[in-house]
GROMACS .gro file of N, CA, C and O in nm:
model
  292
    1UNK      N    1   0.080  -0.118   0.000
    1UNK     CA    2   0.000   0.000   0.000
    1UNK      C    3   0.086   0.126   0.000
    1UNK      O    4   0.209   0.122   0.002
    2UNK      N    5   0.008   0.248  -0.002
    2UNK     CA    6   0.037   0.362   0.016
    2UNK      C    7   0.090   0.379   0.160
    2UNK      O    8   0.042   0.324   0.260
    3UNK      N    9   0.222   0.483   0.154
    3UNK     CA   10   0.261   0.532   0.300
    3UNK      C   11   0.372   0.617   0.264
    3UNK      O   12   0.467   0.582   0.194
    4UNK      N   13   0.351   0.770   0.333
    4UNK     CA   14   0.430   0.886   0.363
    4UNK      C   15   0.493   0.889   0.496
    4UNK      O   16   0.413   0.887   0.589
    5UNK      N   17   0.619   0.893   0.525
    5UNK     CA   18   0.639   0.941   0.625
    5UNK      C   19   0.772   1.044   0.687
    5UNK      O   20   0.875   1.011   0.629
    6UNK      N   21   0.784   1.097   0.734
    6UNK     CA   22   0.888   1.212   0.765
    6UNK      C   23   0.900   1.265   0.928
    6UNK      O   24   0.804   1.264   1.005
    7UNK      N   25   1.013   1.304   0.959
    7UNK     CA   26   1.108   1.295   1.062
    7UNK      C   27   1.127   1.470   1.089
    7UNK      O   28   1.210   1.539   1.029
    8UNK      N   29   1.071   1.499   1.148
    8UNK     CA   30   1.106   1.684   1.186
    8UNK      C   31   1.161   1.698   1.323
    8UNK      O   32   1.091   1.744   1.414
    9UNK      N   33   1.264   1.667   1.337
    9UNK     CA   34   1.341   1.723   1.473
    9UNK      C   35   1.254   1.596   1.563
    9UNK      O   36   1.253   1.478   1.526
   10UNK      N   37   1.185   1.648   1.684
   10UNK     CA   38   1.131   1.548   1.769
   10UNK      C   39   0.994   1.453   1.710
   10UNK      O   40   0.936   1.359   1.765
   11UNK      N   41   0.964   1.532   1.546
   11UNK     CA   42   0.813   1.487   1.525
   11UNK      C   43   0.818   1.416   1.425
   11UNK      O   44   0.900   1.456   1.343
   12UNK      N   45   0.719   1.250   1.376
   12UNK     CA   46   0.725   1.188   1.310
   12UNK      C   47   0.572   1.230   1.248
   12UNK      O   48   0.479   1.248   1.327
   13UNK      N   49   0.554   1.243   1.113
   13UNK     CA   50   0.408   1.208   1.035
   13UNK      C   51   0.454   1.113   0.993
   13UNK      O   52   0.572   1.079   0.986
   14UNK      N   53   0.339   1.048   0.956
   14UNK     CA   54   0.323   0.953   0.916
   14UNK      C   55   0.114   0.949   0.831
   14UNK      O   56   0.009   0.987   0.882
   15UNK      N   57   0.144   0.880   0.676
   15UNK     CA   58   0.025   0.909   0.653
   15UNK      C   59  -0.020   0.754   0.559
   15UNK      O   60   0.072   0.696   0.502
   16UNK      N   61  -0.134   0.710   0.551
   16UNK     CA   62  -0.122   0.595   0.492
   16UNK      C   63  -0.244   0.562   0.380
   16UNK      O   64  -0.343   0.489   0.378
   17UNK      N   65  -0.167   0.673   0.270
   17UNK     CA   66  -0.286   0.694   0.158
   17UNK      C   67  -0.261   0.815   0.108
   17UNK      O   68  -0.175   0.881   0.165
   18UNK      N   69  -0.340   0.878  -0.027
   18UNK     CA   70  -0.290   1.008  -0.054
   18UNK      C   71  -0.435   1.063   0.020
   18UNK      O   72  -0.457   1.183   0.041
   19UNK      N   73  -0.515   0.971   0.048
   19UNK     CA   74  -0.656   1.081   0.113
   19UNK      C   75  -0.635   1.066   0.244
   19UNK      O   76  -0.673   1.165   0.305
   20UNK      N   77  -0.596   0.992   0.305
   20UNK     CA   78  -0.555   0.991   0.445
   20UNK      C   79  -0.540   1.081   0.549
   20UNK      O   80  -0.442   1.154   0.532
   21UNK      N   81  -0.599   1.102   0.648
   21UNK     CA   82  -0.535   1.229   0.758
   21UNK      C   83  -0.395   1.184   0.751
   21UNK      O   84  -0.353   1.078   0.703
   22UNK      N   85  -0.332   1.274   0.804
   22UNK     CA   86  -0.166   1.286   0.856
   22UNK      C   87  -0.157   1.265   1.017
   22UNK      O   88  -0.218   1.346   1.087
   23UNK      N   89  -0.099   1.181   1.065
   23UNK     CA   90  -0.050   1.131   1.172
   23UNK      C   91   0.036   1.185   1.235
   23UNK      O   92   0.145   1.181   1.178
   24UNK      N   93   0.034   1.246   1.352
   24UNK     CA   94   0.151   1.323   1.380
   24UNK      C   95   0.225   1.321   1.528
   24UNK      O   96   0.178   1.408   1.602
   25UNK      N   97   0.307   1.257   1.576
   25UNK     CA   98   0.374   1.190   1.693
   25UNK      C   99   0.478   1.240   1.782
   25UNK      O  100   0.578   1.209   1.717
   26UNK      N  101   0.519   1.295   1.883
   26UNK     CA  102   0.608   1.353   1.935
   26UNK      C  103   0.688   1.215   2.016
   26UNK      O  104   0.640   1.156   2.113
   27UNK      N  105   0.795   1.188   1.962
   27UNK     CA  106   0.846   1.110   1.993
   27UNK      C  107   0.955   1.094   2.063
   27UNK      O  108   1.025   0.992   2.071
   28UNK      N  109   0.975   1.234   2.133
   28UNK     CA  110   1.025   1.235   2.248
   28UNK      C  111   0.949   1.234   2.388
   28UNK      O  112   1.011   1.232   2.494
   29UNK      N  113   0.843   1.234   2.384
   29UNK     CA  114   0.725   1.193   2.448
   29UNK      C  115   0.665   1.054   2.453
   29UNK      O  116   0.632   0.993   2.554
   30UNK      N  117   0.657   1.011   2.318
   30UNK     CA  118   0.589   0.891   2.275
   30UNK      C  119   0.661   0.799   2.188
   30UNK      O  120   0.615   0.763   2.080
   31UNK      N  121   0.740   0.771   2.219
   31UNK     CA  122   0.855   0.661   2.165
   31UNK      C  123   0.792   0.523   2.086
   31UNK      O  124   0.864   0.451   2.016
   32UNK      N  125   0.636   0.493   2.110
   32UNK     CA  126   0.558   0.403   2.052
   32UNK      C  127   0.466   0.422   1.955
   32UNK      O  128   0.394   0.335   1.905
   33UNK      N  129   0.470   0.562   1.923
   33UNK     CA  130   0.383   0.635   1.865
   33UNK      C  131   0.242   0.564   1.845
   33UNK      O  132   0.206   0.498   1.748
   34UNK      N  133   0.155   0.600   1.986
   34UNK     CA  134   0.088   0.563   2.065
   34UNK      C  135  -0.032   0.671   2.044
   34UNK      O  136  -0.149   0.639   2.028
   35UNK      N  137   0.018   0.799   2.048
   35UNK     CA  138  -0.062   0.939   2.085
   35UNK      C  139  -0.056   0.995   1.987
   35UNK      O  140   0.041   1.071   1.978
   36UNK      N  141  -0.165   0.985   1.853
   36UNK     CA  142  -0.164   1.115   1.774
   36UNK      C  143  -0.216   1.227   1.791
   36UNK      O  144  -0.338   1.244   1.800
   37UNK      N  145  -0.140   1.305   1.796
   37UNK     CA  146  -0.146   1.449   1.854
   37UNK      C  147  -0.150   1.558   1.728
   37UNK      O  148  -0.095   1.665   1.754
   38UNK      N  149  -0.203   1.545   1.605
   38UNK     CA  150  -0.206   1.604   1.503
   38UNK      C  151  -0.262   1.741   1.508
   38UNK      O  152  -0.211   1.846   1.470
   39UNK      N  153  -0.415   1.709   1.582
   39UNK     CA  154  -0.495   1.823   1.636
   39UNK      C  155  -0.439   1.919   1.692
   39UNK      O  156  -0.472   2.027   1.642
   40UNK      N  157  -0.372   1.927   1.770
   40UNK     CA  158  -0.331   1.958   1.864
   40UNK      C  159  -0.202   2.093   1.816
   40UNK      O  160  -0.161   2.186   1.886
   41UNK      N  161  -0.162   2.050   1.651
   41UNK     CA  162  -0.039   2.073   1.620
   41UNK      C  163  -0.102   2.120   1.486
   41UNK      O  164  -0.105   2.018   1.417
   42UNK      N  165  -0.157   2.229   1.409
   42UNK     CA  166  -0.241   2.193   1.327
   42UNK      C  167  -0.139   2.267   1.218
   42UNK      O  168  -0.143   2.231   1.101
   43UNK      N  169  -0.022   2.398   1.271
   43UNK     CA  170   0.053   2.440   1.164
   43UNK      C  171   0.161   2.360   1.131
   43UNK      O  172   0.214   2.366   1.020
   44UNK      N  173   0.207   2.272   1.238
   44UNK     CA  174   0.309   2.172   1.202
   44UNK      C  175   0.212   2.086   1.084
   44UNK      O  176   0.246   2.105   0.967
   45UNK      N  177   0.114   2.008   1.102
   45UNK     CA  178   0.039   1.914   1.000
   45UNK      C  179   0.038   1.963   0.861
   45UNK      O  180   0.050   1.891   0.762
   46UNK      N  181   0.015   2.152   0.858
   46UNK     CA  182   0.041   2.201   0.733
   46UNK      C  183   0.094   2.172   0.663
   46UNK      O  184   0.058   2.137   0.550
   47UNK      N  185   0.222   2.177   0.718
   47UNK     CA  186   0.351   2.199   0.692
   47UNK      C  187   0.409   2.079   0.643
   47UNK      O  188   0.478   2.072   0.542
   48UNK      N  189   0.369   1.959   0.736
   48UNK     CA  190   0.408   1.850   0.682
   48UNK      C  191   0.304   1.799   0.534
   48UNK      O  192   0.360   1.741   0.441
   49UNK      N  193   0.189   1.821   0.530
   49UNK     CA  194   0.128   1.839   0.421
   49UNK      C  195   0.180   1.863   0.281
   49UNK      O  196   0.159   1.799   0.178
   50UNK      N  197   0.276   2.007   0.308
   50UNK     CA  198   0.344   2.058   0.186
   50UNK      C  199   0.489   2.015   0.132
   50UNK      O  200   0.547   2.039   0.027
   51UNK      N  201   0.525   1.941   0.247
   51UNK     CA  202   0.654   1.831   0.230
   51UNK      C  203   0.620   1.696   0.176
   51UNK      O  204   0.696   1.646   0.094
   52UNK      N  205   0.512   1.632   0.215
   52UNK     CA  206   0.427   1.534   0.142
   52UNK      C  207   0.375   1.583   0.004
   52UNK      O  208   0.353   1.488  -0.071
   53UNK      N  209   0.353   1.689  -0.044
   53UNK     CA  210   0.267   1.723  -0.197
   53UNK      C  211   0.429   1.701  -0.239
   53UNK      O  212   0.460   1.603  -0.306
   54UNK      N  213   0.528   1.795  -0.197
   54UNK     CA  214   0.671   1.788  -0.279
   54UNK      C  215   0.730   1.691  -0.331
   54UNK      O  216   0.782   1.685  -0.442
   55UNK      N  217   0.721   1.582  -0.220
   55UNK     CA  218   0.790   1.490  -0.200
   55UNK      C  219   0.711   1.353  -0.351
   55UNK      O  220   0.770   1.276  -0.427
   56UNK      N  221   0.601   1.376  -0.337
   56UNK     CA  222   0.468   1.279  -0.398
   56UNK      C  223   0.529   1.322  -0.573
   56UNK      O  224   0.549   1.438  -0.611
   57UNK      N  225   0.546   1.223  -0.641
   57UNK     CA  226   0.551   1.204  -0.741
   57UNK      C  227   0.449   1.089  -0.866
   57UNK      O  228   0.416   0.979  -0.824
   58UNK      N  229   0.425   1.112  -0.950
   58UNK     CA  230   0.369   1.006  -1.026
   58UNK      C  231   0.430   0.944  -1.101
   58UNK      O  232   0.505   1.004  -1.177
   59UNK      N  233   0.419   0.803  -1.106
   59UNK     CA  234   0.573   0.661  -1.128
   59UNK      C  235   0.543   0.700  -1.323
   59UNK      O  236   0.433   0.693  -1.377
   60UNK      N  237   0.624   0.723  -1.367
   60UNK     CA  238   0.648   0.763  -1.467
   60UNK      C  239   0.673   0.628  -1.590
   60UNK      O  240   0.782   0.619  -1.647
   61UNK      N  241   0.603   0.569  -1.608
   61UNK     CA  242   0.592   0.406  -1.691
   61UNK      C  243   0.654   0.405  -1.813
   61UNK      O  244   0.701   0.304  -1.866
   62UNK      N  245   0.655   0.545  -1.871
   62UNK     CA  246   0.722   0.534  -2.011
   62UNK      C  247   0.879   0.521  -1.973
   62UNK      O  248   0.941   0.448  -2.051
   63UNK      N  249   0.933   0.562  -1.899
   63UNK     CA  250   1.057   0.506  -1.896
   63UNK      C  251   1.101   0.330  -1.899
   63UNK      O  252   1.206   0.288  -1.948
   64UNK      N  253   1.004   0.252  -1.841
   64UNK     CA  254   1.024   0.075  -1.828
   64UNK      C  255   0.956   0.051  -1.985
   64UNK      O  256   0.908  -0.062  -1.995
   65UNK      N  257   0.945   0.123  -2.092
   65UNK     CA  258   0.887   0.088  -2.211
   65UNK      C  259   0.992   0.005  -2.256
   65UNK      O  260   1.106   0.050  -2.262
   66UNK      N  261   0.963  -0.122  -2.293
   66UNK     CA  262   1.099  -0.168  -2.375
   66UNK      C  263   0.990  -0.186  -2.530
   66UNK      O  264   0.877  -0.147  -2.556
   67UNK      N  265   1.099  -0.270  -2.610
   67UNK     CA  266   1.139  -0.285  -2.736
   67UNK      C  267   1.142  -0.430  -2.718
   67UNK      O  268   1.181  -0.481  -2.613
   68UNK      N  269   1.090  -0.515  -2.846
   68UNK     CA  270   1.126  -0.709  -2.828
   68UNK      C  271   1.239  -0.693  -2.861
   68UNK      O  272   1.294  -0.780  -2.795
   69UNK      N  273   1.345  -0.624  -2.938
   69UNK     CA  274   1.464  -0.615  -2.930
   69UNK      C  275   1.547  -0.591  -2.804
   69UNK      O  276   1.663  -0.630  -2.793
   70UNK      N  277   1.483  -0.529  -2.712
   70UNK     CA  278   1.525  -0.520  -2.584
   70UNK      C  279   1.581  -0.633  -2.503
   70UNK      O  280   1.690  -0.635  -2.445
   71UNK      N  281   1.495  -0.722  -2.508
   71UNK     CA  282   1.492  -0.857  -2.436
   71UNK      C  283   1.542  -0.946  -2.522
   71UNK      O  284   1.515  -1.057  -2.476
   72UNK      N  285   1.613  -0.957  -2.643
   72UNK     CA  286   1.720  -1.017  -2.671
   72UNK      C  287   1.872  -1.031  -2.614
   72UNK      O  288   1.940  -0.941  -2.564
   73UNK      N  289   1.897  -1.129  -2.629
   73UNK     CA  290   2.043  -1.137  -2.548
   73UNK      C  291   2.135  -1.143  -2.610
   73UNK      O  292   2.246  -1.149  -2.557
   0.00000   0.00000   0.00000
């Protein structure tokens, strides 16, 4: 499946889908990431939001195009 995730100083998101809320963990607090505390944090979630759009790419297929000449040896 789908999954984003990123590391900001003490804070982990984590997201699992492109429609998905964003998960957001203080893990110097919560070492089990146990407590999502997203709410709580709503310009950090932004933020990680706009590092997730950056980061998100679409798998680009015309590059694996081969040729039956390709797969000759």
């Amino acid at each position: 499946g789908f999954l984003q995730a990123v590391r900001i100083g003490k804070w982990k998101a984590v997201r699992y889908g492109l429609n998905s809320s964003i998960e957001l963990y203080d893990l110097e607090q919560d070492r089990s990431e146990a407590h999502n505390v997203a709410q709580k944090w709503p310009e950090l979630v932004a933020r990680v939001k706009n590092v997730f759009h950056e980061a998100h790419s679409e798998p680009s297929f015309n590059q694996w195009k081969m040729n039956s000449t390709d797969l000759k040896q």
